[in-house]
Amino acid sequence: MFRIVIFYISIVLLMLVVLIPTPAGLVQDSIYKYFQTMDYIQADGVDFSIHNHDYELDPENQFGIFTPPFAYLIQKKVYMTFPWFWVYINAPLLKVFGFFGIYIFAVLAGLLSIFSLKSLVSHFTKNESLIRNTLYFYLFGSSLLIYSVWFYEGTICNLCLFLFLDLELRKKTDDSYLKTVFVFFASLCLLSILVLLRTEVFFLAILMYFAIIFRSFSHLMHRFGYLVLYAGIPSFIFLYSNYLIWDTPIGLRFLVTSSFTFSERLIRIFEYFFSEKYCMFFYLPTFFLTFFLFKDWKTLRHEVFFRIYLVCLVFMVMIPLVSPQQQGSDIMPRFYFPVIPILAFLIFYTIDKYMDNRKRLIRSFVFIQSGIFLLITIAVFIFSNRRMDRVYKGLSPYIGKANLVSLDYLGHLVQNAEKRNVYLADGQPALRRITEKLAKNKKEDFYFFLWEYSYYDYYHKYLNANYERVTKIEEFYIYRYKK
């Protein structure tokens, strides 16, 4: 265990040293969450909205760079779809420790989740080799390292999930009243954190709790009461907090999913497992070995770990139906991160039970297959981080009080200015309208940041008449308004 902890700390510190410690180096969703947190700090902790441009000039957010499914306009303010609670707990760290404060929670939760996973799987086996392989896979074969330095709430969700299951598996009929009350409130706190950060992990936790208590007929009503409270109280907290902040109880993350048809959702199940570039078939093909467990299902159905395995399968099939917009933007479909360590344990369990002759070979394949994905992802992550920081340094001298961009990706770089009024001019008509608005409001000293010269065809007529080219930074062109 000591060696695993040293590996984790060493690799995380190495990645943090290699990464450029500036907002411009953030990639994908991290940059959205960073601005969400910064704006919350600037609002003195009273407003979760995004302050990215002048809403008097553009009250309907027609030219905003934050748009659905990432953000929504509610009561003339733009709100991110990302968890407000993640902003709330990270804002003090960012304020006190500066930019590196965004890593503290994710890194610490990732480390503690290793210990909690060890404690959890110890309920199912005393085989130290099996437990050790599971932990090594969690470290070197899953997204743990990436999420620890990605300003992502996944690590703390895994920690809460493993702790919750560990607490519930430790429950005994002869526990003292005080200990039972403590476990109850601790479980409620963990579930409340889950529902506020990743709702799907909360439902996974509830399903797994049901799997744990399924055969506890001696105290069925007692356990059923716990199930109702565990599901009801965090759900109320989730709905009521969303209503207070966004005036919509279901939360903004669920608004976009309604546009998908049922047939599209069914197709997404196939894509998650077999056809996406980060699907289970490519990322973790040995997952399918776990189906060997069904050979002994009549015996194993009495085992808690087998029922948890069935819950994992149900969860993996349901996620594409519920959230079909997930694209699997890292080494695995992101929603599968909580179940991957549990599946790893079951893979090694299956290998030990059914494939004794090829045990070492298959174990090696498990690590090699997913390890390749992890190394590629880390390399791309570091390359993207350094490249975006390099581009920002080239663009920053031209960032002014008002800025136009041809696409939202470029807008995220321009967002790093202190005065970051950024407007998306997607096409010549939009460029004309926002230019006229800015000029009419006497904001004549502004630039247009254009991505790739191929985009020039969409803007050239109006652009040539009203803008002059200033410079080029890699594939980005900068034009200045002629006044």
XYZ file of C-alpha atoms in Angstrom:
483
model
C 0.000 0.000 0.000
C 2.868 2.347 0.845
C 4.340 1.829 -2.617
C 1.026 2.626 -4.307
C 0.684 5.847 -2.313
C 4.253 6.878 -3.226
C 3.533 6.159 -6.900
C 0.372 8.276 -6.797
C 1.977 11.250 -5.046
C 5.085 11.141 -7.260
C 3.178 11.000 -10.553
C 0.713 13.717 -9.539
C 3.528 16.039 -8.425
C 5.424 15.334 -11.644
C 2.346 16.173 -13.732
C 1.745 19.383 -11.791
C 5.371 20.410 -12.368
C 5.121 19.709 -16.101
C 1.752 21.454 -16.515
C 1.669 25.205 -17.101
C 0.122 26.699 -13.923
C -2.147 29.237 -15.615
C -5.861 29.272 -16.496
C -4.945 29.293 -20.181
C -3.501 25.826 -19.777
C -6.766 24.297 -18.594
C -8.487 21.995 -21.062
C -12.046 20.924 -21.788
C -14.584 21.348 -18.957
C -11.962 22.499 -16.464
C -11.819 25.963 -17.959
C -15.599 26.351 -17.656
C -15.492 25.381 -13.992
C -12.545 27.671 -13.355
C -14.393 30.737 -14.674
C -17.495 29.673 -12.782
C -15.437 29.590 -9.575
C -13.605 32.858 -10.291
C -16.869 34.698 -10.946
C -18.314 33.318 -7.721
C -15.291 34.686 -5.830
C -15.588 38.066 -7.566
C -19.269 38.177 -6.588
C -18.231 37.713 -2.926
C -19.961 34.338 -2.762
C -23.490 35.591 -3.418
C -23.943 34.882 -7.133
C -23.205 31.735 -9.178
C -23.783 33.424 -12.555
C -21.100 34.006 -15.206
C -19.840 37.557 -15.758
C -18.288 37.063 -19.159
C -19.682 40.036 -21.058
C -21.805 43.181 -20.925
C -25.436 42.126 -20.497
C -26.663 45.681 -21.018
C -25.213 45.472 -24.509
C -26.410 41.899 -25.101
C -29.223 41.173 -22.612
C -30.407 38.015 -24.391
C -26.926 36.469 -24.540
C -27.203 36.183 -28.332
C -23.449 36.557 -28.692
C -22.324 34.767 -25.516
C -19.565 32.169 -25.655
C -21.238 30.159 -22.892
C -24.308 28.544 -24.441
C -26.328 25.291 -24.078
C -25.501 22.600 -23.122
C -22.738 24.272 -21.075
C -24.735 27.265 -19.866
C -28.266 28.703 -19.896
C -29.764 32.182 -19.688
C -32.033 32.387 -16.630
C -33.613 35.668 -15.492
C -31.116 37.675 -17.583
C -28.099 35.879 -16.123
C -25.989 33.055 -17.540
C -25.504 30.005 -15.316
C -23.176 27.075 -15.935
C -24.551 23.545 -15.967
C -21.657 22.329 -13.841
C -22.243 21.569 -10.139
C -22.611 24.688 -8.007
C -21.355 22.721 -4.992
C -18.000 22.082 -6.678
C -17.624 25.857 -7.048
C -18.671 26.402 -3.434
C -16.087 24.059 -1.892
C -13.217 25.062 -4.204
C -13.676 28.840 -4.123
C -12.014 29.283 -0.678
C -9.003 27.205 -1.762
C -8.638 29.153 -5.004
C -8.915 32.428 -3.126
C -6.360 31.504 -0.448
C -3.818 29.450 -2.413
C -4.155 31.013 -5.846
C -4.341 28.971 -9.039
C -2.914 25.791 -7.448
C -5.857 25.834 -5.044
C -8.011 24.227 -7.733
C -5.988 21.010 -7.466
C -6.124 20.480 -3.698
C -9.526 18.805 -3.388
C -9.177 16.639 -6.483
C -5.653 15.442 -5.591
C -6.447 14.759 -1.924
C -9.726 12.992 -2.763
C -7.919 10.868 -5.344
C -5.382 9.771 -2.740
C -7.998 8.987 -0.106
C -10.118 7.098 -2.646
C -7.279 4.580 -2.993
C -7.513 3.804 0.732
C -11.310 3.674 0.638
C -11.244 1.308 -2.360
C -8.850 -1.013 -0.508
C -11.160 -1.056 2.497
C -14.173 -1.724 0.263
C -12.782 -4.682 -1.708
C -11.397 -6.169 1.531
C -15.013 -7.027 2.388
C -15.104 -9.431 -0.574
C -11.716 -11.142 -0.408
C -8.679 -11.632 1.790
C -6.477 -12.329 -1.235
C -3.811 -9.617 -0.958
C -2.653 -10.170 -4.533
C -6.168 -9.572 -5.849
C -6.572 -6.397 -3.786
C -3.132 -5.118 -4.796
C -3.810 -5.681 -8.511
C -7.105 -3.807 -8.198
C -5.393 -0.807 -6.611
C -2.594 -0.800 -9.169
C -5.143 -0.856 -11.949
C -7.066 2.005 -10.349
C -3.830 4.008 -10.312
C -2.281 3.072 -13.666
C -5.244 1.933 -15.768
C -8.118 4.289 -14.922
C -8.613 8.049 -15.204
C -7.615 8.616 -11.562
C -4.394 10.492 -12.326
C -6.005 12.572 -15.067
C -8.963 13.556 -12.896
C -6.679 14.371 -9.961
C -5.091 17.208 -11.974
C -8.111 18.120 -14.086
C -10.182 20.217 -11.658
C -12.806 17.494 -11.895
C -15.178 16.291 -9.187
C -14.817 12.620 -10.171
C -12.191 11.777 -7.555
C -14.212 13.093 -4.623
C -17.281 11.236 -5.936
C -15.368 7.964 -6.030
C -14.162 8.625 -2.495
C -17.712 9.261 -1.249
C -19.092 6.209 -3.075
C -16.446 3.825 -1.699
C -16.765 5.248 1.822
C -20.553 4.918 1.738
C -20.451 1.287 0.615
C -17.706 0.500 3.127
C -19.758 1.990 5.981
C -22.869 0.072 4.987
C -21.008 -3.220 4.667
C -19.589 -2.708 8.147
C -23.055 -2.448 9.683
C -23.860 -5.231 12.125
C -27.046 -6.112 13.930
C -25.266 -5.768 17.293
C -23.935 -2.269 16.612
C -24.557 0.242 19.372
C -27.261 2.873 18.930
C -24.648 5.654 18.871
C -22.615 3.922 16.174
C -25.746 3.281 14.090
C -26.735 6.946 14.284
C -23.209 8.018 13.326
C -23.164 5.715 10.283
C -26.614 6.951 9.253
C -25.646 10.626 9.310
C -22.231 9.953 7.749
C -23.934 8.055 4.914
C -26.424 10.895 4.434
C -23.595 13.411 4.178
C -21.745 11.283 1.637
C -24.881 10.767 -0.454
C -25.709 14.488 -0.304
C -22.244 15.326 -1.629
C -22.726 12.809 -4.423
C -26.119 14.126 -5.491
C -24.799 17.700 -5.595
C -21.672 16.816 -7.568
C -22.578 13.880 -9.832
C -26.212 12.850 -9.691
C -25.611 9.630 -11.607
C -23.106 8.459 -8.965
C -25.735 9.118 -6.300
C -28.168 6.798 -8.099
C -25.376 4.231 -8.450
C -24.801 4.411 -4.687
C -28.518 3.897 -3.986
C -28.677 0.930 -6.353
C -25.621 -0.621 -4.712
C -27.104 -0.065 -1.264
C -30.219 -1.929 -2.420
C -27.976 -4.752 -3.650
C -26.270 -4.901 -0.244
C -29.505 -5.094 1.763
C -31.388 -7.257 -0.764
C -31.135 -10.474 1.258
C -31.448 -8.888 4.699
C -34.956 -10.239 5.254
C -34.570 -10.306 9.022
C -34.707 -6.521 9.108
C -36.448 -5.837 5.797
C -38.638 -2.924 6.953
C -35.739 -1.476 8.909
C -33.469 -1.562 5.834
C -36.273 -0.339 3.564
C -36.700 2.681 5.825
C -33.012 3.463 5.465
C -33.336 3.148 1.683
C -36.212 5.635 1.578
C -34.323 8.130 3.752
C -31.071 7.693 1.830
C -32.859 8.338 -1.451
C -35.316 10.980 -0.223
C -33.271 13.407 1.881
C -30.375 13.957 -0.602
C -32.904 14.211 -3.454
C -34.755 16.950 -1.572
C -31.465 18.795 -0.971
C -30.658 18.520 -4.680
C -34.054 19.746 -5.891
C -34.408 22.549 -3.367
C -30.872 23.915 -3.837
C -31.299 23.926 -7.614
C -34.576 25.784 -7.226
C -32.954 28.419 -5.014
C -30.017 28.987 -7.380
C -31.413 28.372 -10.865
C -35.166 28.484 -10.327
C -35.406 24.996 -11.849
C -35.375 22.060 -9.380
C -34.160 19.364 -11.778
C -30.846 21.121 -12.402
C -29.434 22.494 -15.635
C -27.523 19.335 -16.567
C -30.757 17.508 -17.328
C -32.219 20.105 -19.694
C -30.296 19.037 -22.799
C -30.992 15.290 -22.575
C -34.688 15.620 -23.436
C -33.885 16.332 -27.112
C -32.679 12.766 -27.797
C -35.098 10.157 -29.140
C -35.363 6.691 -27.626
C -33.771 5.073 -30.708
C -30.785 7.442 -30.422
C -30.410 6.446 -26.797
C -30.427 2.738 -27.688
C -27.708 3.340 -30.284
C -25.627 5.094 -27.656
C -25.537 1.884 -25.574
C -23.840 0.096 -28.466
C -21.436 3.019 -28.951
C -20.445 3.068 -25.283
C -19.520 -0.602 -25.398
C -18.237 -1.252 -28.916
C -17.768 1.607 -31.378
C -16.585 4.841 -29.728
C -12.859 5.475 -29.664
C -12.896 5.234 -25.856
C -15.498 2.460 -25.586
C -15.160 -0.541 -23.302
C -14.247 -2.830 -26.197
C -11.050 -0.841 -26.831
C -10.311 0.598 -23.399
C -10.964 -2.507 -21.276
C -11.772 -5.585 -23.387
C -11.053 -7.852 -20.417
C -14.226 -6.446 -18.851
C -16.101 -8.993 -20.941
C -14.301 -11.766 -19.050
C -16.514 -10.956 -16.082
C -19.399 -12.582 -17.913
C -17.798 -15.893 -16.892
C -19.208 -15.160 -13.439
C -22.648 -16.103 -14.748
C -21.481 -19.724 -15.018
C -21.790 -19.927 -11.221
C -24.594 -17.432 -10.795
C -26.694 -19.824 -8.693
C -23.898 -19.911 -6.145
C -22.683 -16.352 -6.522
C -26.138 -14.774 -6.288
C -25.817 -15.089 -2.512
C -22.605 -13.033 -2.593
C -22.849 -9.265 -2.089
C -20.058 -8.561 -4.590
C -21.962 -10.405 -7.350
C -25.076 -8.325 -6.725
C -22.939 -5.183 -6.842
C -21.530 -6.450 -10.142
C -25.072 -6.765 -11.533
C -25.758 -3.200 -10.410
C -22.626 -2.054 -12.281
C -23.915 -3.701 -15.450
C -27.328 -2.091 -15.051
C -25.661 1.278 -14.448
C -23.464 0.926 -17.542
C -26.483 0.166 -19.721
C -28.664 2.902 -18.207
C -26.156 5.777 -18.499
C -26.295 5.984 -22.332
C -30.096 6.005 -22.079
C -30.207 8.776 -19.486
C -27.265 10.908 -20.659
C -26.775 10.261 -24.374
C -24.684 13.432 -24.865
C -21.652 11.889 -23.113
C -18.834 11.536 -25.642
C -16.159 9.754 -23.629
C -13.675 12.618 -23.804
C -10.832 10.850 -21.994
C -9.609 7.266 -21.649
C -13.071 5.920 -20.846
C -16.662 7.163 -20.966
C -16.507 9.604 -18.052
C -19.700 8.371 -16.423
C -18.122 4.919 -16.021
C -15.306 6.156 -13.788
C -16.973 5.081 -10.470
C -17.569 1.502 -11.616
C -14.195 0.940 -13.304
C -12.289 0.115 -10.060
C -15.036 -2.316 -9.032
C -14.965 -3.922 -12.482
C -11.177 -4.193 -12.202
C -11.587 -6.171 -8.992
C -14.117 -8.447 -10.684
C -11.842 -8.914 -13.714
C -8.986 -10.098 -11.501
C -11.416 -12.235 -9.500
C -12.620 -13.857 -12.741
C -9.062 -14.462 -13.941
C -8.117 -16.134 -10.654
C -11.262 -18.288 -10.620
C -11.584 -19.404 -14.247
C -8.250 -18.855 -16.047
C -5.583 -20.194 -13.765
C -3.322 -21.436 -16.598
C -3.024 -18.011 -18.243
C -3.356 -15.909 -15.116
C -0.144 -13.888 -15.447
C -0.541 -13.300 -19.192
C -4.108 -12.002 -18.892
C -3.255 -9.852 -15.885
C -0.489 -8.239 -17.900
C -2.869 -7.655 -20.792
C -5.328 -5.884 -18.473
C -2.671 -3.346 -17.483
C -1.096 -2.977 -20.932
C -4.374 -2.400 -22.759
C -5.720 0.352 -20.534
C -2.248 1.659 -19.660
C -1.653 2.572 -23.306
C -4.791 4.723 -23.251
C -3.678 6.379 -20.038
C -0.203 7.253 -21.344
C -1.634 8.663 -24.582
C -4.184 10.719 -22.668
C -1.581 12.125 -20.282
C 0.675 13.041 -23.218
C -2.190 14.759 -25.062
C -3.274 16.488 -21.858
C 0.214 17.922 -21.239
C 0.654 18.882 -24.918
C -2.726 20.663 -24.983
C -1.969 22.433 -21.711
C 1.344 23.824 -22.932
C 0.021 24.688 -26.379
C -2.982 26.612 -25.072
C -0.757 28.568 -22.701
C 1.603 29.376 -25.595
C -1.280 30.573 -27.766
C -2.684 32.697 -24.946
C 0.652 34.450 -24.441
C 0.564 35.381 -28.127
C -3.034 36.580 -28.013
C -2.976 38.392 -24.666
C -1.432 41.711 -25.875
C -4.462 42.174 -28.139
C -7.162 41.335 -25.579
C -9.094 44.506 -24.829
C -12.185 45.745 -23.037
C -14.343 44.161 -25.765
C -13.385 41.121 -27.847
C -14.986 39.216 -30.711
C -14.196 35.570 -31.446
C -15.167 33.254 -34.284
C -15.787 30.226 -32.027
C -16.244 29.552 -28.318
C -13.009 27.525 -28.006
C -11.030 30.653 -28.876
C -13.249 32.651 -26.541
C -12.008 30.589 -23.595
C -8.469 31.847 -24.211
C -9.625 35.446 -24.514
C -11.579 34.931 -21.290
C -8.335 34.989 -19.338
C -8.190 38.777 -19.488
C -9.182 40.661 -16.360
C -11.688 42.687 -18.366
C -13.097 39.831 -20.368
C -16.097 41.027 -22.312
C -16.190 38.344 -24.991
C -18.747 37.994 -27.793
C -19.163 35.112 -30.214
C -19.470 36.258 -33.836
C -20.354 32.965 -35.534
C -20.602 33.947 -39.200
C -20.712 37.215 -41.133
C -24.274 38.281 -40.093
C -23.400 37.821 -36.424
C -20.113 39.696 -36.875
C -21.942 42.598 -38.505
C -24.601 42.822 -35.769
C -22.212 42.694 -32.818
C -19.777 45.117 -34.494
C -22.581 47.641 -34.990
C -23.673 47.185 -31.379
C -20.160 47.813 -30.063
C -19.555 50.797 -32.348
C -22.924 52.313 -31.430
C -22.011 52.046 -27.740
C -18.682 53.833 -28.400
C -16.632 50.694 -27.764
C -14.566 51.177 -30.892
C -11.212 49.806 -29.745
C -11.747 46.083 -30.137
C -10.319 43.073 -31.975
C -11.743 40.091 -33.809
C -9.992 36.759 -33.159
C -10.463 34.406 -36.105
C -9.691 30.690 -36.023
C -7.949 29.409 -39.179
C -7.884 31.298 -42.442
C -10.398 28.838 -43.937
C -12.987 30.589 -41.757
C -12.183 33.783 -43.627
C -14.644 32.814 -46.378
C -17.532 33.213 -43.933
C -16.510 36.734 -42.963
C -14.453 38.219 -45.810
C -16.900 40.788 -47.259
C -17.775 42.530 -44.027
C -14.340 41.830 -42.541
C -12.422 43.534 -45.386
C -14.630 46.595 -45.226
C -14.496 47.133 -41.460
C -11.394 45.377 -40.099
C -7.670 45.301 -40.792
C -5.445 42.296 -40.219
C -2.939 42.740 -37.387
C -1.092 39.443 -36.927
C -1.266 35.656 -36.835
C -0.648 33.447 -33.772
C -0.324 29.818 -34.933
C -3.682 29.103 -36.635
C -5.392 32.165 -35.126
C -5.713 35.463 -36.988
C -6.264 38.809 -35.282
C -8.154 41.710 -36.898
C -8.694 45.213 -35.534
C -11.813 47.313 -36.045
C -11.087 50.298 -38.311
C -13.311 52.743 -36.375
